[in-house]
Coordinates of C-alpha atoms in Angstrom, one line a residue:
Chain A
X1 CA -53.3 107.0 -42.6
X2 CA -51.7 110.4 -43.5
X3 CA -54.3 111.2 -46.3
X4 CA -57.4 110.4 -43.7
X5 CA -55.6 112.6 -40.9
X6 CA -55.1 115.4 -43.7
X7 CA -58.6 115.3 -44.9
X8 CA -60.0 115.4 -41.1
X9 CA -58.2 118.5 -40.6
X10 CA -59.2 120.3 -43.8
X11 CA -62.7 119.8 -43.1
X12 CA -62.3 121.0 -39.8
X13 CA -60.7 124.3 -41.1
X14 CA -63.6 124.3 -44.0
X15 CA -66.4 124.2 -41.5
X16 CA -65.0 126.6 -39.0
X17 CA -64.5 128.7 -41.7
X18 CA -68.2 129.1 -42.2
X19 CA -69.1 129.9 -38.8
X20 CA -68.5 134.0 -39.4
X21 CA -70.6 133.9 -42.4
X22 CA -73.9 132.7 -40.0
X23 CA -73.0 135.0 -37.2
X24 CA -71.6 138.2 -38.3
X25 CA -74.8 139.8 -39.6
X26 CA -77.5 138.9 -37.0
X27 CA -77.7 142.0 -35.7
X28 CA -80.0 145.1 -36.9
X29 CA -76.7 147.2 -38.4
X30 CA -77.3 147.9 -42.1
X31 CA -74.9 146.6 -44.2
X32 CA -73.3 147.5 -47.7
X33 CA -71.5 145.3 -49.6
X34 CA -69.1 146.1 -52.6
X35 CA -67.5 143.8 -55.4
X36 CA -64.9 144.7 -57.7
X37 CA -62.9 143.5 -60.5
X38 CA -59.9 145.4 -59.5
X39 CA -57.9 145.7 -56.2
X40 CA -58.7 147.7 -53.4
X41 CA -55.4 148.7 -53.5
X42 CA -54.7 149.4 -56.9
X43 CA -53.8 153.3 -56.3
X44 CA -57.0 154.1 -58.7
X45 CA -60.3 153.2 -59.4
X46 CA -60.8 149.9 -56.6
X47 CA -59.2 152.1 -53.9
X48 CA -61.1 155.4 -54.5
X49 CA -64.3 153.4 -55.0
X50 CA -63.6 151.3 -51.7
X51 CA -62.5 154.6 -49.8
X52 CA -65.5 155.9 -50.9
X53 CA -67.7 153.3 -49.2
X54 CA -65.6 153.2 -46.2
X55 CA -66.5 156.9 -46.2
X56 CA -70.2 157.2 -46.6
X57 CA -70.7 154.3 -44.3
X58 CA -68.9 156.2 -41.8
X59 CA -71.3 159.1 -42.1
X60 CA -74.0 157.0 -42.2
X61 CA -72.9 154.4 -39.6
X62 CA -73.4 151.2 -42.1
X63 CA -71.2 148.5 -42.0
X64 CA -69.0 147.2 -45.1
X65 CA -67.7 144.1 -46.6
X66 CA -66.0 143.7 -49.7
X67 CA -64.9 141.4 -52.9
X68 CA -61.9 142.3 -55.0
X69 CA -60.0 141.3 -57.6
X70 CA -63.1 138.8 -58.7
X71 CA -63.1 137.6 -62.4
X72 CA -65.7 138.6 -65.0
X73 CA -67.3 134.8 -64.7
X74 CA -67.8 135.3 -60.8
X75 CA -69.6 139.1 -60.7
X76 CA -73.2 137.5 -60.6
X77 CA -72.3 134.3 -57.9
X78 CA -70.5 137.1 -55.7
X79 CA -73.1 139.3 -55.9
X80 CA -75.6 136.3 -55.0
X81 CA -73.5 135.3 -52.1
X82 CA -73.7 138.8 -50.2
X83 CA -77.5 138.8 -51.2
X84 CA -78.1 135.4 -49.3
X85 CA -75.9 137.0 -46.5
X86 CA -78.6 139.6 -46.1
X87 CA -77.0 142.7 -46.9
X88 CA -78.9 145.7 -47.4
X89 CA -77.2 147.1 -50.6
X90 CA -75.0 146.0 -53.4
X91 CA -72.6 148.4 -54.3
X92 CA -71.3 147.4 -57.7
X93 CA -68.8 150.2 -58.9
X94 CA -68.5 149.7 -63.0
X95 CA -70.7 149.4 -66.1
X96 CA -69.4 146.2 -66.6
X97 CA -71.1 144.6 -63.6
X98 CA -74.8 145.9 -65.2
X99 CA -76.0 142.2 -66.5
X100 CA -75.1 140.4 -63.2
X101 CA -76.9 143.3 -61.0
X102 CA -79.4 143.3 -63.3
X103 CA -79.7 139.4 -62.9
X104 CA -79.6 139.6 -59.0
X105 CA -81.8 142.4 -58.6
X106 CA -84.8 140.3 -60.2
X107 CA -84.0 137.5 -57.9
X108 CA -83.3 139.9 -54.7
X109 CA -86.4 142.5 -54.7
X110 CA -85.7 143.1 -51.1
X111 CA -82.2 144.3 -51.6
X112 CA -81.1 147.6 -53.2
X113 CA -78.4 147.7 -55.8
X114 CA -76.0 150.7 -56.3
X115 CA -74.6 150.8 -59.8
X116 CA -71.5 153.4 -60.2
X117 CA -71.3 154.2 -63.7
X118 CA -74.4 152.7 -64.5
X119 CA -76.2 153.7 -67.7
X120 CA -79.5 156.1 -67.5
X121 CA -81.6 153.6 -68.7
X122 CA -80.5 150.9 -66.4
X123 CA -82.5 151.5 -63.4
X124 CA -85.8 151.2 -65.7
X125 CA -84.3 147.6 -66.6
X126 CA -84.6 146.4 -63.3
X127 CA -88.0 144.5 -62.5
X128 CA -88.6 145.2 -59.1
X129 CA -87.3 148.8 -59.4
X130 CA -84.7 148.1 -56.9
X131 CA -81.5 149.4 -59.2
X132 CA -80.0 153.1 -59.1
X133 CA -77.4 154.2 -61.5
X134 CA -75.0 156.5 -59.6
X135 CA -73.0 158.5 -62.8
X136 CA -70.5 160.9 -62.8
X137 CA -70.5 162.8 -65.7
X138 CA -67.6 160.7 -67.8
X139 CA -67.8 163.6 -70.2
X140 CA -67.2 166.0 -67.6
X141 CA -64.3 163.8 -66.2
X142 CA -62.6 163.9 -69.9
X143 CA -63.1 167.7 -70.1
X144 CA -61.4 167.9 -66.6
X145 CA -58.1 165.9 -68.1
X146 CA -58.2 167.2 -71.4
X147 CA -58.0 171.1 -70.8
X148 CA -54.8 170.4 -68.9
X149 CA -53.8 168.0 -71.5
X150 CA -54.4 170.8 -74.2
X151 CA -52.2 173.2 -72.4
X152 CA -49.5 171.4 -71.5
X153 CA -48.8 169.4 -74.4
X154 CA -46.0 170.6 -76.6
X155 CA -45.4 167.3 -78.9
X156 CA -49.3 167.9 -80.0
X157 CA -49.7 164.3 -79.5
X158 CA -51.8 162.9 -76.5
X159 CA -52.7 159.4 -75.3
X160 CA -55.4 157.7 -73.6
X161 CA -55.1 153.9 -72.1
X162 CA -58.1 152.4 -71.0
X163 CA -59.2 149.2 -69.0
X164 CA -62.3 147.9 -71.5
X165 CA -64.4 149.6 -74.1
X166 CA -66.9 150.5 -71.6
X167 CA -69.6 153.2 -72.1
X168 CA -68.3 155.3 -69.9
X169 CA -64.7 154.9 -71.0
X170 CA -65.7 155.9 -74.4
X171 CA -67.5 158.9 -73.0
X172 CA -64.0 160.0 -71.2
X173 CA -61.9 159.4 -73.9
X174 CA -64.6 161.6 -76.4
X175 CA -64.4 164.2 -73.6
X176 CA -60.6 164.2 -73.3
X177 CA -60.1 164.4 -76.9
X178 CA -62.6 167.2 -77.5
X179 CA -61.6 169.7 -74.6
X180 CA -57.6 169.3 -75.5
X181 CA -58.2 170.3 -79.4
X182 CA -60.7 173.0 -78.0
X183 CA -58.2 174.5 -75.4
X184 CA -54.9 174.1 -77.8
X185 CA -56.8 175.5 -80.6
X186 CA -57.4 178.5 -78.0
X187 CA -53.8 178.7 -77.1
X188 CA -52.6 178.7 -80.8
X189 CA -51.8 174.8 -80.8
X190 CA -53.1 172.0 -82.5
X191 CA -53.8 168.5 -80.3
X192 CA -54.1 165.4 -81.7
X193 CA -55.2 162.5 -79.6
X194 CA -54.0 159.0 -80.2
X195 CA -56.7 155.9 -80.8
X196 CA -57.7 154.4 -77.4
X197 CA -55.9 151.3 -76.4
X198 CA -57.2 148.6 -73.9
X199 CA -55.4 146.5 -71.8
X200 CA -58.5 144.1 -71.7
X201 CA -58.3 143.8 -67.7
X202 CA -57.6 146.4 -64.8
X203 CA -54.4 144.9 -63.1
X204 CA -51.9 144.2 -66.2
X205 CA -49.7 147.0 -64.5
X206 CA -47.2 145.8 -67.2
X207 CA -49.5 146.4 -70.2
X208 CA -49.5 150.0 -69.1
X209 CA -45.9 149.9 -69.0
X210 CA -45.9 148.3 -72.5
X211 CA -48.6 150.7 -74.2
X212 CA -47.2 153.9 -72.5
X213 CA -43.7 152.8 -73.8
X214 CA -45.2 152.4 -77.5
X215 CA -47.4 155.3 -77.2
X216 CA -44.2 157.8 -76.1
X217 CA -42.6 156.3 -79.4
X218 CA -45.4 157.8 -81.2
X219 CA -44.8 161.0 -80.0
X220 CA -47.3 161.2 -76.9
X221 CA -46.7 163.5 -74.2
X222 CA -49.4 163.8 -72.2
X223 CA -51.3 160.8 -70.6
X224 CA -54.7 160.2 -69.3
X225 CA -56.3 157.0 -68.2
X226 CA -59.2 154.7 -67.2
X227 CA -57.8 151.7 -66.5
X228 CA -56.7 151.4 -62.6
X229 CA -53.1 149.5 -61.8
X230 CA -52.7 149.6 -65.6
X231 CA -52.5 153.3 -65.2
X232 CA -49.7 152.9 -62.8
X233 CA -47.4 151.0 -65.1
X234 CA -48.4 153.4 -67.6
X235 CA -46.8 156.1 -65.0
X236 CA -43.8 153.9 -64.0
X237 CA -42.9 153.9 -67.9
X238 CA -43.3 157.8 -68.2
X239 CA -41.1 158.2 -65.3
X240 CA -38.5 156.2 -66.6
X241 CA -38.6 158.0 -70.0
X242 CA -38.4 161.2 -68.4
X243 CA -35.1 160.1 -66.5
X244 CA -34.0 159.0 -69.5
X245 CA -34.3 162.4 -71.0
X246 CA -32.9 164.1 -68.0
X247 CA -36.3 166.4 -67.2
X248 CA -39.6 165.8 -66.8
X249 CA -41.4 166.3 -70.3
X250 CA -43.9 164.0 -70.3
X251 CA -46.8 164.0 -68.1
X252 CA -49.7 162.3 -66.7
X253 CA -53.0 163.2 -65.4
X254 CA -54.5 160.8 -62.6
X255 CA -57.7 159.9 -61.8
X256 CA -60.2 159.3 -59.7
X257 CA -58.4 160.7 -56.5
X258 CA -55.8 163.4 -56.1
X259 CA -52.6 161.1 -56.8
X260 CA -50.2 164.1 -56.6
X261 CA -46.7 163.1 -55.5
X262 CA -47.2 159.3 -56.4
X263 CA -45.1 160.0 -59.4
X264 CA -43.0 162.4 -60.6
X265 CA -45.0 162.6 -64.0
X266 CA -48.3 163.0 -62.5
X267 CA -49.1 167.0 -63.4
X268 CA -52.9 166.5 -61.9
X269 CA -55.5 164.7 -61.3
X270 CA -59.3 164.7 -62.1
X271 CA -61.0 163.7 -58.4
X272 CA -64.7 162.0 -58.3
X273 CA -66.1 162.3 -55.0
X274 CA -68.2 159.1 -55.0
X275 CA -69.0 159.5 -51.2
X276 CA -71.6 161.8 -52.0
X277 CA -73.4 159.3 -54.2
X278 CA -73.1 156.5 -51.8
X279 CA -74.2 158.0 -48.9
X280 CA -77.5 159.4 -50.8
X281 CA -78.0 155.9 -52.0
X282 CA -77.8 154.8 -48.0
X283 CA -80.2 157.2 -47.0
X284 CA -82.5 156.2 -49.7
X285 CA -82.8 152.8 -48.3
X286 CA -83.2 153.9 -44.9
X287 CA -86.1 156.2 -45.7
X288 CA -87.5 153.6 -48.1
X289 CA -87.6 155.2 -51.6
X290 CA -84.3 153.9 -53.0
X291 CA -84.1 152.5 -56.9
X292 CA -85.3 153.4 -60.2
X293 CA -83.5 156.6 -60.2
X294 CA -80.0 157.9 -61.7
X295 CA -77.8 160.2 -59.3
X296 CA -75.8 162.5 -61.4
X297 CA -72.4 163.4 -60.2
X298 CA -70.9 166.3 -62.0
X299 CA -68.6 169.3 -61.5
X300 CA -72.0 171.4 -60.6
X301 CA -73.0 169.5 -57.5
X302 CA -69.4 169.0 -56.1
X303 CA -69.0 165.6 -57.2
X304 CA -66.2 166.0 -59.6
X305 CA -63.4 168.4 -59.5
X306 CA -60.1 168.9 -60.7
X307 CA -57.6 168.0 -58.1
X308 CA -54.0 169.9 -57.0
X309 CA -51.7 171.2 -59.8
X310 CA -47.9 170.2 -59.9
X311 CA -47.2 173.9 -59.3
X312 CA -43.3 172.5 -59.9
X313 CA -43.8 171.5 -63.3
X314 CA -47.0 173.4 -64.5
X315 CA -46.2 177.0 -65.5
X316 CA -48.2 179.8 -63.4
X317 CA -50.0 180.8 -66.6
X318 CA -51.3 177.3 -67.3
X319 CA -52.5 177.4 -63.9
X320 CA -54.5 180.3 -64.1
X321 CA -55.6 179.5 -67.7
X322 CA -56.8 175.9 -66.3
X323 CA -58.4 177.2 -63.4
X324 CA -60.6 179.5 -65.9
X325 CA -61.5 176.7 -67.9
X326 CA -62.7 174.6 -65.1
X327 CA -64.6 177.6 -64.1
X328 CA -66.1 177.7 -67.4
X329 CA -67.1 173.9 -67.0
X330 CA -68.6 174.6 -63.8
X331 CA -70.8 177.5 -65.3
X332 CA -71.6 175.4 -68.2
X333 CA -70.0 177.6 -70.6
X334 CA -67.1 175.4 -71.5
X335 CA -66.9 175.3 -75.6
X336 CA -70.1 177.0 -76.1
Chain B
X1 CA -33.8 149.2 -88.4
X2 CA -37.0 151.2 -88.0
X3 CA -38.1 152.2 -84.4
X4 CA -41.4 149.8 -84.7
X5 CA -39.2 146.7 -84.9
X6 CA -36.6 147.8 -82.9
X7 CA -39.0 148.8 -80.1
X8 CA -41.2 145.6 -80.8
X9 CA -38.1 143.3 -80.3
X10 CA -37.0 145.2 -76.9
X11 CA -40.7 144.9 -75.6
X12 CA -40.6 141.1 -76.5
X13 CA -37.4 140.3 -74.8
X14 CA -39.0 142.3 -71.8
X15 CA -42.3 140.1 -72.0
X16 CA -40.6 136.7 -72.4
X17 CA -38.1 136.9 -69.5
X18 CA -40.4 136.2 -66.9
X19 CA -41.6 133.6 -69.0
X20 CA -38.7 131.9 -69.6
X21 CA -38.4 131.3 -65.6
X22 CA -41.6 130.0 -65.3
X23 CA -41.1 127.6 -68.3
X24 CA -37.9 126.6 -67.0
X25 CA -39.6 125.6 -63.8
X26 CA -42.3 123.7 -65.6
X27 CA -39.9 122.1 -67.5
X28 CA -37.7 120.8 -64.3
X29 CA -41.0 119.5 -63.1
X30 CA -42.3 117.6 -66.1
X31 CA -38.9 116.3 -66.8
X32 CA -39.1 114.6 -63.2
X33 CA -42.9 113.1 -64.0
X34 CA -44.6 115.9 -62.2
X35 CA -47.0 118.3 -64.3
X36 CA -47.4 121.1 -62.3
X37 CA -50.4 123.6 -63.6
X38 CA -50.0 125.6 -60.1
X39 CA -47.2 127.7 -61.8
X40 CA -49.4 130.7 -61.9
X41 CA -50.0 130.3 -57.9
X42 CA -46.3 129.9 -57.2
X43 CA -45.4 133.0 -59.3
X44 CA -48.1 135.2 -57.5
X45 CA -46.9 134.1 -54.2
X46 CA -43.5 135.0 -55.6
X47 CA -44.5 138.0 -56.7
X48 CA -45.5 139.1 -53.4
X49 CA -42.8 138.2 -51.4
X50 CA -40.1 139.5 -53.8
X51 CA -42.2 142.9 -53.5
X52 CA -42.4 143.0 -49.8
X53 CA -38.9 141.7 -49.3
X54 CA -37.6 144.4 -51.8
X55 CA -39.5 147.2 -50.3
X56 CA -38.6 146.1 -46.7
X57 CA -34.8 145.7 -47.5
X58 CA -34.4 148.4 -50.5
X59 CA -32.6 145.4 -52.3
X60 CA -34.6 143.7 -55.0
X61 CA -31.7 140.8 -55.2
X62 CA -33.1 140.1 -51.8
X63 CA -36.7 140.0 -52.8
X64 CA -35.8 137.6 -55.6
X65 CA -34.4 135.4 -53.3
X66 CA -37.2 135.7 -50.8
X67 CA -39.5 134.8 -53.8
X68 CA -37.7 131.6 -54.5
X69 CA -37.8 130.5 -50.8
X70 CA -41.6 131.5 -50.7
X71 CA -42.3 129.7 -54.2
X72 CA -40.1 126.6 -52.6
X73 CA -42.2 126.5 -49.6
X74 CA -45.6 126.6 -51.6
X75 CA -44.4 123.9 -53.8
X76 CA -43.7 122.0 -51.0
X77 CA -47.5 121.3 -50.7
X78 CA -47.6 120.0 -54.1
X79 CA -44.6 117.8 -53.6
X80 CA -45.9 116.2 -50.2
X81 CA -49.5 115.8 -51.9
X82 CA -48.3 114.3 -55.4
X83 CA -45.0 112.5 -54.4
X84 CA -45.6 111.1 -51.0
X85 CA -49.5 110.6 -51.2
X86 CA -49.4 110.1 -54.5
X87 CA -52.4 112.5 -55.0
X88 CA -53.6 113.6 -58.4
X89 CA -51.3 116.1 -59.6
X90 CA -53.8 118.3 -61.9
X91 CA -56.3 118.5 -58.8
X92 CA -53.4 119.6 -56.7
X93 CA -51.8 121.8 -59.2
X94 CA -55.1 123.7 -59.6
X95 CA -55.8 123.9 -55.8
X96 CA -52.4 125.8 -55.6
X97 CA -53.6 128.1 -58.3
X98 CA -56.6 128.9 -56.1
X99 CA -54.8 129.0 -52.8
X100 CA -51.4 130.9 -53.7
X101 CA -52.9 133.8 -55.2
X102 CA -55.5 134.3 -52.4
X103 CA -52.8 133.9 -50.0
X104 CA -50.8 136.7 -51.5
X105 CA -53.7 139.0 -51.5
X106 CA -54.4 138.2 -47.6
X107 CA -51.0 139.1 -46.7
X108 CA -50.8 142.1 -49.3
X109 CA -54.1 143.5 -47.6
X110 CA -52.9 142.6 -43.7
X111 CA -49.5 144.3 -44.3
X112 CA -50.7 147.6 -46.1
X113 CA -54.3 147.7 -45.1
X114 CA -57.5 148.1 -47.4
X115 CA -57.7 150.5 -49.7
X116 CA -54.3 151.6 -49.5
X117 CA -52.3 153.9 -51.6
X118 CA -50.3 152.2 -54.6
X119 CA -47.1 151.2 -52.6
X120 CA -44.1 151.4 -55.1
X121 CA -40.7 149.6 -54.7
X122 CA -37.3 150.5 -56.2
X123 CA -36.6 147.8 -59.1
X124 CA -33.5 146.4 -60.1
X125 CA -30.9 148.3 -62.1
X126 CA -29.9 147.5 -65.4
X127 CA -26.5 146.7 -66.8
X128 CA -26.4 150.0 -68.8
X129 CA -27.3 151.8 -65.9
X130 CA -24.8 150.2 -63.6
X131 CA -21.9 150.9 -66.2
X132 CA -23.4 154.3 -66.8
X133 CA -23.8 153.9 -70.4
X134 CA -25.8 157.0 -72.0
X135 CA -26.4 155.6 -75.4
X136 CA -29.5 154.5 -76.9
X137 CA -28.5 152.5 -79.6
X138 CA -30.7 149.5 -80.4
X139 CA -27.9 147.2 -79.8
X140 CA -26.8 148.8 -76.6
X141 CA -30.3 148.5 -75.4
X142 CA -30.6 145.1 -76.5
X143 CA -27.8 143.7 -74.9
X144 CA -27.1 145.9 -71.9
X145 CA -30.1 147.6 -70.9
X146 CA -31.6 144.5 -69.0
X147 CA -31.4 143.4 -65.8
X148 CA -29.3 140.8 -64.3
X149 CA -32.1 138.5 -64.1
X150 CA -32.2 138.5 -67.7
X151 CA -28.9 137.3 -68.2
X152 CA -29.7 134.8 -65.4
X153 CA -32.7 133.3 -67.2
X154 CA -30.7 133.0 -70.5
X155 CA -27.9 131.5 -68.7
X156 CA -30.2 129.0 -67.1
X157 CA -31.5 127.9 -70.3
X158 CA -27.7 126.7 -71.6
X159 CA -27.4 125.5 -68.1
X160 CA -30.5 123.2 -68.3
X161 CA -29.7 122.1 -71.8
X162 CA -26.3 120.9 -71.0
X163 CA -27.3 119.3 -67.5
X164 CA -30.0 117.6 -69.1
X165 CA -28.1 116.2 -72.3
X166 CA -24.4 116.2 -71.4
X167 CA -24.4 115.2 -67.3
X168 CA -24.9 111.7 -65.6
X169 CA -27.3 113.5 -63.1
X170 CA -29.2 115.0 -65.7
X171 CA -29.6 112.0 -67.5
X172 CA -30.5 110.2 -64.5
X173 CA -33.3 113.0 -63.8
X174 CA -35.1 112.5 -67.5
X175 CA -35.0 108.8 -66.5
X176 CA -37.0 109.4 -63.2
X177 CA -39.6 111.2 -65.7
X178 CA -39.4 108.7 -68.4
X179 CA -39.5 105.4 -66.7
X180 CA -39.4 106.1 -62.7
X181 CA -39.2 102.1 -62.1
X182 CA -36.6 101.2 -64.3
X183 CA -34.5 104.3 -62.4
X184 CA -35.5 102.7 -59.2
X185 CA -33.5 99.3 -60.4
X186 CA -30.9 101.5 -61.3
X187 CA -30.3 102.5 -58.1
X188 CA -31.6 106.2 -58.7
X189 CA -33.5 107.8 -55.6
X190 CA -36.7 108.4 -57.7
X191 CA -38.5 110.0 -54.9
X192 CA -35.4 112.2 -54.3
X193 CA -35.4 113.1 -57.5
X194 CA -38.8 114.3 -57.9
X195 CA -38.7 116.2 -54.5
X196 CA -35.7 118.1 -55.8
X197 CA -37.6 118.8 -58.7
X198 CA -40.0 120.3 -56.8
X199 CA -37.6 122.6 -55.4
X200 CA -36.0 123.6 -58.5
X201 CA -39.3 124.1 -59.9
X202 CA -40.9 126.3 -56.8
X203 CA -37.3 128.2 -56.8
X204 CA -37.7 129.4 -60.3
X205 CA -41.4 129.9 -60.4
X206 CA -40.9 132.0 -57.4
X207 CA -38.1 133.5 -59.3
X208 CA -40.4 134.1 -62.0
X209 CA -42.9 135.7 -59.8
X210 CA -40.5 137.7 -58.3
X211 CA -39.2 139.3 -61.5
X212 CA -42.3 141.0 -62.4
X213 CA -42.2 143.2 -59.1
X214 CA -38.3 143.5 -58.7
X215 CA -37.5 144.1 -62.4
X216 CA -40.7 144.9 -64.2
X217 CA -43.3 146.9 -62.3
X218 CA -43.0 148.7 -59.3
X219 CA -45.9 147.7 -57.7
X220 CA -47.6 144.8 -56.6
X221 CA -51.0 144.3 -58.3
X222 CA -53.2 141.1 -57.1
X223 CA -53.3 139.1 -60.4
X224 CA -50.1 140.5 -61.8
X225 CA -49.0 136.8 -63.3
X226 CA -51.8 137.6 -65.4
X227 CA -51.8 133.9 -66.6
X228 CA -48.2 133.5 -67.2
X229 CA -48.4 130.4 -65.4
X230 CA -50.4 128.7 -68.0
X231 CA -48.7 130.0 -71.0
X232 CA -45.6 128.6 -69.4
X233 CA -47.6 125.2 -69.6
X234 CA -48.0 125.7 -73.5
X235 CA -44.2 126.9 -73.9
X236 CA -43.2 123.9 -72.2
X237 CA -44.9 121.7 -74.7
X238 CA -44.8 124.2 -77.8
X239 CA -40.9 123.7 -77.1
X240 CA -41.0 120.0 -77.2
X241 CA -40.0 119.6 -73.6
X242 CA -36.4 121.2 -74.5
X243 CA -34.8 124.0 -72.5
X244 CA -33.9 125.7 -76.4
X245 CA -37.2 124.9 -77.4
X246 CA -38.7 126.4 -74.2
X247 CA -36.7 129.4 -75.0
X248 CA -38.1 129.9 -78.6
X249 CA -41.5 129.4 -77.3
X250 CA -41.4 132.2 -74.6
X251 CA -39.9 134.6 -77.4
X252 CA -42.7 133.8 -79.6
X253 CA -45.2 134.2 -76.8
X254 CA -43.4 137.7 -76.0
X255 CA -43.4 138.8 -79.4
X256 CA -47.2 137.8 -79.7
X257 CA -48.3 139.9 -76.7
X258 CA -45.5 143.0 -77.7
X259 CA -47.2 142.8 -81.5
X260 CA -50.5 143.0 -79.9
X261 CA -49.9 145.9 -78.2
X262 CA -48.5 148.1 -80.7
X263 CA -51.0 146.7 -83.4
X264 CA -53.8 148.2 -81.5
X265 CA -52.0 151.7 -82.0
X266 CA -51.6 151.7 -85.3
X267 CA -54.6 150.3 -86.6
X268 CA -58.1 151.8 -86.0
X269 CA -60.3 149.9 -88.3
X270 CA -60.2 146.5 -86.6
X271 CA -61.8 146.2 -82.8
X272 CA -59.1 146.1 -80.2
X273 CA -60.3 142.3 -79.0
X274 CA -59.0 141.1 -82.1
X275 CA -55.4 141.9 -81.5
X276 CA -55.8 140.9 -77.7
X277 CA -56.7 137.2 -79.0
X278 CA -53.1 137.1 -81.2
X279 CA -51.1 135.9 -78.4
X280 CA -53.9 133.3 -77.6
X281 CA -54.7 132.4 -81.0
X282 CA -51.1 131.8 -81.8
X283 CA -51.0 129.5 -78.8
X284 CA -53.8 127.7 -80.2
X285 CA -52.2 127.4 -83.5
X286 CA -49.0 126.2 -82.6
X287 CA -50.0 123.7 -80.0
X288 CA -52.1 122.1 -82.9
X289 CA -49.2 122.0 -85.1
X290 CA -46.6 121.1 -82.7
X291 CA -48.6 119.1 -80.1
X292 CA -49.7 116.4 -82.5
X293 CA -46.6 114.3 -81.9
X294 CA -46.3 113.8 -78.3
X295 CA -42.6 114.1 -76.8
X296 CA -42.7 114.8 -73.1
X297 CA -41.8 112.5 -70.4
X298 CA -43.6 108.9 -70.6
X299 CA -44.7 108.7 -66.7
X300 CA -45.4 112.6 -66.8
X301 CA -48.7 113.1 -64.5
X302 CA -48.5 109.6 -63.3
X303 CA -48.3 109.1 -59.4
X304 CA -44.8 106.8 -58.3
X305 CA -45.5 103.7 -56.0
X306 CA -42.4 102.1 -55.2
X307 CA -44.4 98.9 -54.3
X308 CA -46.7 98.7 -57.1
X309 CA -45.9 96.2 -60.0

């Protein structure tokens, strides 16, 4: 009897949970759905991408939906679920969703797919021309962090923590290293970037702690990362090391939003305003000309920028020098 | 001792500590004949509860206690379904693994809002910091730079070993997992012991989860248990269902994880995925060797029906 009652109750709950799915999007409001493998409250990538979508939607009057912390095996299924609900645009913030997006885009030609950090050639691969890449310049992102690292490193060793070995992550790593080496050399120093390490996912903050501890043991004194919540773990380990030393001598450069003040070790941030790119995509959908192109985000068009510096830690002369380097990047003369 | 080895050992201890709580949780469950594969989910709810209560109260100890209570509450679903309703244990364990992390994510989202900044709570202090010791000697860090929860984990291993092998109550407990009908004929309350095992299992798994957010990482992130609940299952088998064996297994898994992190740093020729495989390859190899001879409770995974002959 107990089992029958339990089964009836559970069935009732399941059926009632389906009701909103069939009723919520019956009106004419346009809808964008975001999928994300990290949490939208991770204080890093997921949070920035979600907030960018919400900001763009507020300007354009769209409604938003999201699924976060989804497993790699669920990328495609989650996208298709939203397609079946009749959303107007799928927003996938990461290179890792490329295969799932291309497959779903082929099956749902009437839906727009905006792939943040997608490859330049990805839109061409879409059979129905309904995919666009939104591509913040990963090399410039690396430069913004690398120039600051080159100026601030005292030990001559800097570090980078990645989540997965994505093309954009590799480009950020390369840009970070070359900018740091260039800036350090110009200031009479030498900087070595440790080999990149990867946590394998974007939510293992404990891995960030362990990576940072290991890299501090190797002498790293400036950190940059592309691993979402893993970066927050690294910042915790850096703060602990600084506390043990009695002063802040190991630093972190955050991304992709301005995280100054979140941790004592954060000396600056690389900021990416993805909202601009998403808004452009939404307008393209409304005008019926979405797809088949790559929308670039650069320092020049204002999508990328350097966040505020921690003026209590970063010396005034470094602030001035850094501002000069950022200006060179904007003008296209950096490292020329 | 070189700094590489010293730091590797310290990292192994750090990474093994939550595993010890989770593995003991599974051990208590299996010793009473209940295979609970829902440890991962229970730890997730324990992790969130520990974080929230620690944040609100400002006291990580209270967070750990709350994590234990939350773990018990969630595990009572498993207990009712598998003990009272005699449902399939694996199915309900998996249901817990799906339900509990989703519930944790939902509560976090409701409490902090979508797209919120990463909230950080204070961590439990270590004995070294409580005593005001400044030395960074390896032995000082190994034995004193640990939170009280680490000492509790090792104390529980000893207590569990004594309980299962030296006390009448512990032998009765094991009898329930071995042959419950015989245990019942001796006057042992089989159902009561099974429910007790679920209380202990839920509490320990909840504490293991809460450890992650009150002693290890200042933040709660969805998925922060990161498969430890499943490694705990392997650790119990690897440890031959004995507390000492389980401890050795947890230290081994902690060592493998710490090793792969450090090997990534010193080797730039092999792909990083190769090193990330180490803990899992080690698990497969060890289980293939150790698991050949079954030593678990005989009625493990089987429902107990009092009236059945």
